[in-house]
Amino acid sequence: MSTNLQQLLISRTEWFSRGIMNHVRREHAYITPAQSRLLMHMAGRPASMSELARRLAISRQAVHKTVAELVRRGILEVRADPERRNQRLVVYTAKGKQVNRSGVRIIESIEQRIAKRLGHDKLETLRELLAADWD
């Protein structure tokens, strides 16, 4: 493993993502990595298509395509934004909320694996370091 910080962070992010996708495939075989990433960026809350595109650093067209597939699968729906008439919000359906809760459990399970491996204190230190303002 490299000592370059960026490579280490990318490597661990990929490790975490693989763990999530392995669990997701067992529970929700129809969720792709791109769909999982979009749902993660929604963080259980409604979001506009343009906000999701900014968060994901992808085109609005890519967001529309991913959202359309999740709508087709009954996980998300698109509604008019009550505060901004020209905006539309992407929101979870009841099924989507179940998928989101499942995702939270998967992440907690992976974090427990990390805590067992590194220790709870080191996991908390890692969390604090990553949450610190680096700017």
Coordinates of C-alpha atoms in Angstrom, one line a residue, residues 5 8 18 22 24 26 29 52 55 66 72 76 78-79 82-83 85-86 88 92 99 102 107 113 122-123 125-126 131:
L5 CA -2.2 10.2 1.4
L8 CA -4.5 5.8 0.8
R18 CA -16.9 -2.6 -2.1
N22 CA -21.4 -6.6 -1.4
V24 CA -26.4 -4.3 -1.1
R26 CA -27.4 -9.5 -1.1
A29 CA -29.5 -6.9 -6.1
L52 CA -27.5 16.1 -6.8
R55 CA -22.8 16.9 -5.0
T66 CA -29.9 7.4 -12.6
R72 CA -38.8 2.9 -12.3
L76 CA -37.5 7.4 -5.6
V78 CA -39.9 13.2 -8.4
R79 CA -42.3 15.9 -7.1
P82 CA -43.4 23.5 -3.1
E83 CA -41.0 26.4 -2.5
R85 CA -42.2 26.3 -8.8
N86 CA -39.6 25.7 -11.5
R88 CA -38.4 19.4 -8.9
Y92 CA -37.7 8.6 -1.3
V99 CA -33.5 0.8 1.2
S102 CA -30.8 -0.9 5.1
I107 CA -22.5 1.2 7.0
R113 CA -15.7 -4.3 11.5
K122 CA -8.6 4.7 16.7
L123 CA -11.9 4.7 14.8
T125 CA -9.7 9.5 16.1
L126 CA -10.0 8.7 12.4
A131 CA -14.2 15.6 10.0

